[in-house]
Amino acid sequence: NFMLTQPHSVSESPGKTITISCTGSSGNIASNYVQWYQQRPGSAPTTVIYEDKLRPSGVPDRFSGSIDRAANSASLTISGLKTEDEADYYCQSYRDNNVVFGGGTKVTVL
Amino acid sequence: QVQLQESGPGLVKPSETLSLTCSVSDDSISSYYWSWIRQSPGKGLEWIGYISYNGNTNYNPSLKSRVTISIDRSKNQFSLNLSSVTAADTAVYYCAGSVRILEWLFLPGWFDLWGQGTLVTVSS
């Protein structure tokens, strides 16, 4: 089965920049769109990036998405970290007639 | 802003059918593609399936044999039935809406709308 692999956790200080990777287990991750969702404790997920690199209205430009074809991975970069960015982040894509989510990355702002 | 609200039993017995309904706050039910997504306690997200406003469906292949999603446009609602449940089906169930479908995949685009989620526990 196709899987999207994310680091379990990332920690960094306020004001710094982090990058979360999302690596496809096979095939070409660039062949389908990748989304990124933020989920704060006790809340439903919200979209921070859709279609690889687009931001919904209301999402600050500190959030950006990209695709690295050579590494077969997608990345979410959060710059100027704020304490409010502390949350779980999930990537999502498509494969084999299915919507597939990554396992999630817990971001801690120290 | 369109709001979604899940409703249904919080406790279901093993081997029975889990039934949930998602109520859409206004007439936007014809403007989105509607999915069910679940999250097992302390774990990640799993897409269950989707339905379009005209009743077309597509399901997660691993759940397809047990899942039925239906829509009632007159009530601004869509529903999930998951049969033959086991403890592994214990999860928070979310309804979600996508503003577009990826036509070449017949799968929903990004999930733009989410309900607050409802916990369903499978236990005798």
Tab-separated table of N, CA, C and O in Angstrom, chain B residues 36-114:
chain	number	residue	atom	x	y	z
B	36	TRP	N	-16.451	11.696	4.324
B	36	TRP	CA	-16.291	11.280	5.710
B	36	TRP	C	-14.832	10.884	5.916
B	36	TRP	O	-14.248	10.172	5.081
B	37	ILE	N	-14.290	11.354	7.031
B	37	ILE	CA	-12.894	11.093	7.390
B	37	ILE	C	-12.890	10.710	8.859
B	37	ILE	O	-13.660	11.278	9.640
B	38	ARG	N	-12.053	9.759	9.238
B	38	ARG	CA	-12.011	9.378	10.645
B	38	ARG	C	-10.589	9.428	11.186
B	38	ARG	O	-9.623	9.411	10.434
B	39	GLN	N	-10.527	9.490	12.507
B	39	GLN	CA	-9.241	9.574	13.195
B	39	GLN	C	-9.311	8.707	14.439
B	39	GLN	O	-10.009	9.069	15.396
B	40	SER	N	-8.600	7.602	14.438
B	40	SER	CA	-8.566	6.738	15.611
B	40	SER	C	-7.845	7.444	16.740
B	40	SER	O	-6.970	8.283	16.490
B	41	PRO	N	-8.206	7.135	17.987
B	41	PRO	CA	-7.621	7.844	19.130
B	41	PRO	C	-6.099	7.878	19.075
B	41	PRO	O	-5.450	6.837	18.991
B	42	GLY	N	-5.559	9.077	19.104
B	42	GLY	CA	-4.118	9.253	19.115
B	42	GLY	C	-3.417	8.920	17.815
B	42	GLY	O	-2.197	8.863	17.766
B	43	LYS	N	-4.200	8.742	16.741
B	43	LYS	CA	-3.599	8.331	15.472
B	43	LYS	C	-3.945	9.317	14.356
B	43	LYS	O	-4.499	10.384	14.586
B	44	GLY	N	-3.598	8.919	13.158
B	44	GLY	CA	-3.744	9.816	12.019
B	44	GLY	C	-5.119	9.756	11.381
B	44	GLY	O	-6.060	9.139	11.890
B	45	LEU	N	-5.218	10.403	10.233
B	45	LEU	CA	-6.481	10.570	9.530
B	45	LEU	C	-6.651	9.495	8.462
B	45	LEU	O	-5.684	9.078	7.817
B	46	GLU	N	-7.882	9.064	8.274
B	46	GLU	CA	-8.211	8.061	7.254
B	46	GLU	C	-9.465	8.506	6.513
B	46	GLU	O	-10.518	8.713	7.119
B	47	TRP	N	-9.340	8.650	5.208
B	47	TRP	CA	-10.487	8.997	4.368
B	47	TRP	C	-11.374	7.778	4.185
B	47	TRP	O	-10.868	6.681	3.897
B	48	ILE	N	-12.675	7.967	4.352
B	48	ILE	CA	-13.624	6.860	4.243
B	48	ILE	C	-14.271	6.831	2.861
B	48	ILE	O	-14.411	5.772	2.234
B	49	GLY	N	-14.676	7.987	2.385
B	49	GLY	CA	-15.321	8.047	1.087
B	49	GLY	C	-15.976	9.392	0.858
B	49	GLY	O	-15.994	10.239	1.751
B	50	TYR	N	-16.521	9.587	-0.356
B	50	TYR	CA	-17.178	10.853	-0.651
B	50	TYR	C	-18.428	10.629	-1.501
B	50	TYR	O	-18.605	9.574	-2.121
B	51	ILE	N	-19.262	11.659	-1.516
B	51	ILE	CA	-20.448	11.664	-2.345
B	51	ILE	C	-20.588	13.040	-2.969
B	51	ILE	O	-20.283	14.047	-2.332
B	52	SER	N	-21.013	13.077	-4.213
B	52	SER	CA	-21.289	14.353	-4.865
B	52	SER	C	-22.748	14.732	-4.641
B	52	SER	O	-23.553	13.913	-4.189
B	53	TYR	N	-23.095	15.967	-5.001
B	53	TYR	CA	-24.461	16.424	-4.764
B	53	TYR	C	-25.474	15.639	-5.588
B	53	TYR	O	-26.642	15.561	-5.239
B	54	ASN	N	-25.017	15.021	-6.693
B	54	ASN	CA	-25.941	14.227	-7.507
B	54	ASN	C	-25.860	12.732	-7.197
B	54	ASN	O	-26.417	11.911	-7.916
B	55	GLY	N	-25.147	12.376	-6.113
B	55	GLY	CA	-25.164	11.007	-5.631
B	55	GLY	C	-24.044	10.105	-6.090
B	55	GLY	O	-24.020	8.925	-5.721
B	56	ASN	N	-23.092	10.621	-6.874
B	56	ASN	CA	-21.937	9.795	-7.239
B	56	ASN	C	-21.060	9.576	-6.019
B	56	ASN	O	-20.848	10.485	-5.219
B	57	THR	N	-20.528	8.370	-5.877
B	57	THR	CA	-19.715	8.042	-4.710
B	57	THR	C	-18.389	7.412	-5.114
B	57	THR	O	-18.236	6.871	-6.214
B	58	ASN	N	-17.436	7.497	-4.198
B	58	ASN	CA	-16.176	6.765	-4.314
B	58	ASN	C	-15.696	6.494	-2.894
B	58	ASN	O	-15.788	7.383	-2.028
B	59	TYR	N	-15.229	5.279	-2.660
B	59	TYR	CA	-14.892	4.869	-1.302
B	59	TYR	C	-13.436	4.413	-1.194
B	59	TYR	O	-12.841	3.938	-2.170
B	60	ASN	N	-12.902	4.525	0.027
B	60	ASN	CA	-11.594	3.961	0.337
B	60	ASN	C	-11.647	2.461	0.028
B	60	ASN	O	-12.493	1.743	0.556
B	61	PRO	N	-10.732	1.987	-0.820
B	61	PRO	CA	-10.787	0.559	-1.196
B	61	PRO	C	-10.758	-0.390	0.001
B	61	PRO	O	-11.363	-1.471	-0.057
B	62	SER	N	-10.092	-0.004	1.080
B	62	SER	CA	-9.980	-0.894	2.231
B	62	SER	C	-11.275	-0.966	3.043
B	62	SER	O	-11.436	-1.859	3.878
B	63	LEU	N	-12.189	-0.033	2.816
B	63	LEU	CA	-13.445	0.009	3.560
B	63	LEU	C	-14.658	-0.192	2.666
B	63	LEU	O	-15.789	-0.317	3.161
B	64	LYS	N	-14.427	-0.246	1.375
B	64	LYS	CA	-15.505	-0.205	0.388
B	64	LYS	C	-16.607	-1.225	0.630
B	64	LYS	O	-17.792	-0.936	0.439
B	65	SER	N	-16.243	-2.411	1.072
B	65	SER	CA	-17.241	-3.477	1.234
B	65	SER	C	-18.203	-3.197	2.385
B	65	SER	O	-19.265	-3.821	2.477
B	66	ARG	N	-17.852	-2.260	3.266
B	66	ARG	CA	-18.680	-2.013	4.449
B	66	ARG	C	-19.313	-0.629	4.470
B	66	ARG	O	-20.068	-0.313	5.382
B	67	VAL	N	-18.993	0.221	3.499
B	67	VAL	CA	-19.377	1.632	3.548
B	67	VAL	C	-20.488	1.963	2.555
B	67	VAL	O	-20.456	1.511	1.409
B	68	THR	N	-21.433	2.771	3.039
B	68	THR	CA	-22.408	3.402	2.154
B	68	THR	C	-22.546	4.860	2.578
B	68	THR	O	-22.758	5.149	3.755
B	69	ILE	N	-22.388	5.770	1.627
B	69	ILE	CA	-22.614	7.198	1.867
B	69	ILE	C	-23.787	7.623	1.000
B	69	ILE	O	-23.847	7.293	-0.186
B	70	SER	N	-24.701	8.354	1.598
B	70	SER	CA	-25.889	8.815	0.878
B	70	SER	C	-26.098	10.304	1.143
B	70	SER	O	-25.498	10.878	2.055
B	71	ILE	N	-26.954	10.923	0.327
B	71	ILE	CA	-27.197	12.352	0.453
B	71	ILE	C	-28.687	12.631	0.356
B	71	ILE	O	-29.412	11.952	-0.390
B	72	ASP	N	-29.147	13.584	1.151
B	72	ASP	CA	-30.538	14.048	1.114
B	72	ASP	C	-30.501	15.556	0.937
B	72	ASP	O	-30.375	16.310	1.905
B	73	ARG	N	-30.603	15.990	-0.306
B	73	ARG	CA	-30.466	17.428	-0.594
B	73	ARG	C	-31.627	18.225	0.007
B	73	ARG	O	-31.461	19.379	0.380
B	74	SER	N	-32.776	17.615	0.123
B	74	SER	CA	-33.937	18.342	0.668
B	74	SER	C	-33.746	18.696	2.138
B	74	SER	O	-34.308	19.668	2.641
B	75	LYS	N	-32.921	17.907	2.826
B	75	LYS	CA	-32.652	18.157	4.247
B	75	LYS	C	-31.277	18.777	4.474
B	75	LYS	O	-30.875	18.986	5.616
B	76	ASN	N	-30.544	19.033	3.402
B	76	ASN	CA	-29.167	19.541	3.525
B	76	ASN	C	-28.327	18.626	4.411
B	76	ASN	O	-27.612	19.080	5.319
B	77	GLN	N	-28.421	17.324	4.137
B	77	GLN	CA	-27.710	16.343	4.950
B	77	GLN	C	-27.077	15.264	4.068
B	77	GLN	O	-27.586	14.959	2.983
B	78	PHE	N	-25.990	14.691	4.549
B	78	PHE	CA	-25.471	13.478	3.969
B	78	PHE	C	-25.093	12.534	5.103
B	78	PHE	O	-24.885	12.977	6.239
B	79	SER	N	-25.043	11.245	4.803
B	79	SER	CA	-24.944	10.242	5.864
B	79	SER	C	-23.898	9.176	5.550
B	79	SER	O	-23.545	8.948	4.393
B	80	LEU	N	-23.452	8.544	6.621
B	80	LEU	CA	-22.486	7.447	6.550
B	80	LEU	C	-23.071	6.225	7.224
B	80	LEU	O	-23.584	6.311	8.345
B	81	ASN	N	-23.006	5.094	6.564
B	81	ASN	CA	-23.278	3.796	7.188
B	81	ASN	C	-22.034	2.934	7.043
B	81	ASN	O	-21.504	2.771	5.937
B	82	LEU	N	-21.566	2.399	8.163
B	82	LEU	CA	-20.420	1.497	8.178
B	82	LEU	C	-20.858	0.220	8.885
B	82	LEU	O	-21.170	0.240	10.072
B	83	SER	N	-20.890	-0.862	8.149
B	83	SER	CA	-21.442	-2.109	8.687
B	83	SER	C	-20.372	-2.974	9.345
B	83	SER	O	-19.170	-2.763	9.179
B	84	SER	N	-20.853	-3.948	10.097
B	84	SER	CA	-19.990	-4.968	10.715
B	84	SER	C	-18.804	-4.353	11.444
B	84	SER	O	-17.655	-4.739	11.229
B	85	VAL	N	-19.097	-3.413	12.319
B	85	VAL	CA	-18.019	-2.682	12.990
B	85	VAL	C	-17.323	-3.554	14.030
B	85	VAL	O	-17.892	-4.488	14.602
B	86	THR	N	-16.058	-3.219	14.257
B	86	THR	CA	-15.255	-3.832	15.319
B	86	THR	C	-14.609	-2.713	16.125
B	86	THR	O	-14.742	-1.529	15.788
B	87	ALA	N	-13.871	-3.091	17.143
B	87	ALA	CA	-13.200	-2.086	17.973
B	87	ALA	C	-12.258	-1.218	17.148
B	87	ALA	O	-11.997	-0.052	17.501
B	88	ALA	N	-11.747	-1.751	16.057
B	88	ALA	CA	-10.845	-0.979	15.198
B	88	ALA	C	-11.539	0.197	14.521
B	88	ALA	O	-10.863	1.079	13.978
B	89	ASP	N	-12.848	0.214	14.539
B	89	ASP	CA	-13.606	1.327	13.948
B	89	ASP	C	-13.875	2.437	14.956
B	89	ASP	O	-14.499	3.443	14.610
B	90	THR	N	-13.420	2.263	16.180
B	90	THR	CA	-13.536	3.334	17.168
B	90	THR	C	-12.686	4.522	16.727
B	90	THR	O	-11.483	4.372	16.470
B	91	ALA	N	-13.303	5.676	16.628
B	91	ALA	CA	-12.601	6.841	16.086
B	91	ALA	C	-13.462	8.089	16.242
B	91	ALA	O	-14.660	8.007	16.532
B	92	VAL	N	-12.821	9.236	16.043
B	92	VAL	CA	-13.564	10.471	15.817
B	92	VAL	C	-13.882	10.531	14.328
B	92	VAL	O	-12.975	10.397	13.493
B	93	TYR	N	-15.149	10.699	14.017
B	93	TYR	CA	-15.593	10.754	12.629
B	93	TYR	C	-15.899	12.208	12.262
B	93	TYR	O	-16.676	12.881	12.950
B	94	TYR	N	-15.263	12.663	11.182
B	94	TYR	CA	-15.471	14.016	10.686
B	94	TYR	C	-16.218	13.968	9.353
B	94	TYR	O	-15.919	13.117	8.496
B	95	CYS	N	-17.139	14.890	9.173
B	95	CYS	CA	-17.621	15.145	7.825
B	95	CYS	C	-16.852	16.349	7.281
B	95	CYS	O	-16.423	17.223	8.042
B	96	ALA	N	-16.648	16.354	5.985
B	96	ALA	CA	-15.814	17.388	5.367
B	96	ALA	C	-16.327	17.692	3.967
B	96	ALA	O	-16.950	16.839	3.323
B	97	GLY	N	-16.050	18.901	3.514
B	97	GLY	CA	-16.482	19.319	2.184
B	97	GLY	C	-15.318	19.801	1.333
B	97	GLY	O	-14.408	20.454	1.835
B	98	SER	N	-15.369	19.461	0.055
B	98	SER	CA	-14.359	19.889	-0.910
B	98	SER	C	-15.046	20.714	-1.981
B	98	SER	O	-16.081	20.303	-2.506
B	99	VAL	N	-14.425	21.833	-2.325
B	99	VAL	CA	-15.063	22.718	-3.286
B	99	VAL	C	-14.929	22.187	-4.712
B	99	VAL	O	-15.672	22.586	-5.611
B	100	ARG	N	-13.997	21.269	-4.908
B	100	ARG	CA	-13.839	20.717	-6.253
B	100	ARG	C	-13.521	19.238	-6.188
B	100	ARG	O	-13.102	18.714	-5.159
B	101	ILE	N	-13.739	18.589	-7.303
B	101	ILE	CA	-13.343	17.206	-7.467
B	101	ILE	C	-12.209	17.168	-8.478
B	101	ILE	O	-12.160	17.988	-9.400
B	102	LEU	N	-11.269	16.261	-8.284
B	102	LEU	CA	-10.208	16.051	-9.258
B	102	LEU	C	-10.752	15.058	-10.279
B	102	LEU	O	-10.766	13.848	-10.058
B	103	GLU	N	-11.201	15.591	-11.403
B	103	GLU	CA	-11.967	14.788	-12.353
B	103	GLU	C	-11.185	13.598	-12.880
B	103	GLU	O	-11.748	12.531	-13.128
B	104	TRP	N	-9.896	13.758	-13.052
B	104	TRP	CA	-9.099	12.675	-13.621
B	104	TRP	C	-8.873	11.532	-12.616
B	104	TRP	O	-8.451	10.448	-13.005
B	105	LEU	N	-9.147	11.806	-11.341
B	105	LEU	CA	-9.005	10.791	-10.299
B	105	LEU	C	-10.352	10.337	-9.752
B	105	LEU	O	-10.459	9.289	-9.129
B	106	PHE	N	-11.391	11.152	-9.990
B	106	PHE	CA	-12.699	10.925	-9.383
B	106	PHE	C	-12.568	10.888	-7.869
B	106	PHE	O	-13.180	10.072	-7.173
B	107	LEU	N	-11.757	11.790	-7.352
B	107	LEU	CA	-11.544	11.931	-5.920
B	107	LEU	C	-11.664	13.407	-5.532
B	107	LEU	O	-11.427	14.288	-6.362
B	108	PRO	N	-12.034	13.681	-4.288
B	108	PRO	CA	-12.217	15.080	-3.872
B	108	PRO	C	-10.900	15.829	-3.788
B	108	PRO	O	-9.852	15.249	-3.468
B	109	GLY	N	-10.953	17.112	-4.067
B	109	GLY	CA	-9.815	17.991	-3.844
B	109	GLY	C	-9.638	18.245	-2.350
B	109	GLY	O	-10.180	17.523	-1.505
B	110	TRP	N	-8.865	19.272	-2.033
B	110	TRP	CA	-8.571	19.526	-0.615
B	110	TRP	C	-9.852	19.710	0.181
B	110	TRP	O	-10.880	20.148	-0.322
B	111	PHE	N	-9.758	19.373	1.477
B	111	PHE	CA	-10.919	19.442	2.354
B	111	PHE	C	-10.982	20.838	2.961
B	111	PHE	O	-10.249	21.173	3.893
B	112	ASP	N	-11.885	21.629	2.407
B	112	ASP	CA	-11.998	23.038	2.754
B	112	ASP	C	-12.866	23.255	3.982
B	112	ASP	O	-12.672	24.215	4.725
B	113	LEU	N	-13.852	22.391	4.183
B	113	LEU	CA	-14.773	22.504	5.302
B	113	LEU	C	-14.672	21.252	6.153
B	113	LEU	O	-14.554	20.150	5.616
B	114	TRP	N	-14.766	21.436	7.459
B	114	TRP	CA	-14.741	20.297	8.382
B	114	TRP	C	-15.808	20.502	9.459
B	114	TRP	O	-16.014	21.624	9.934
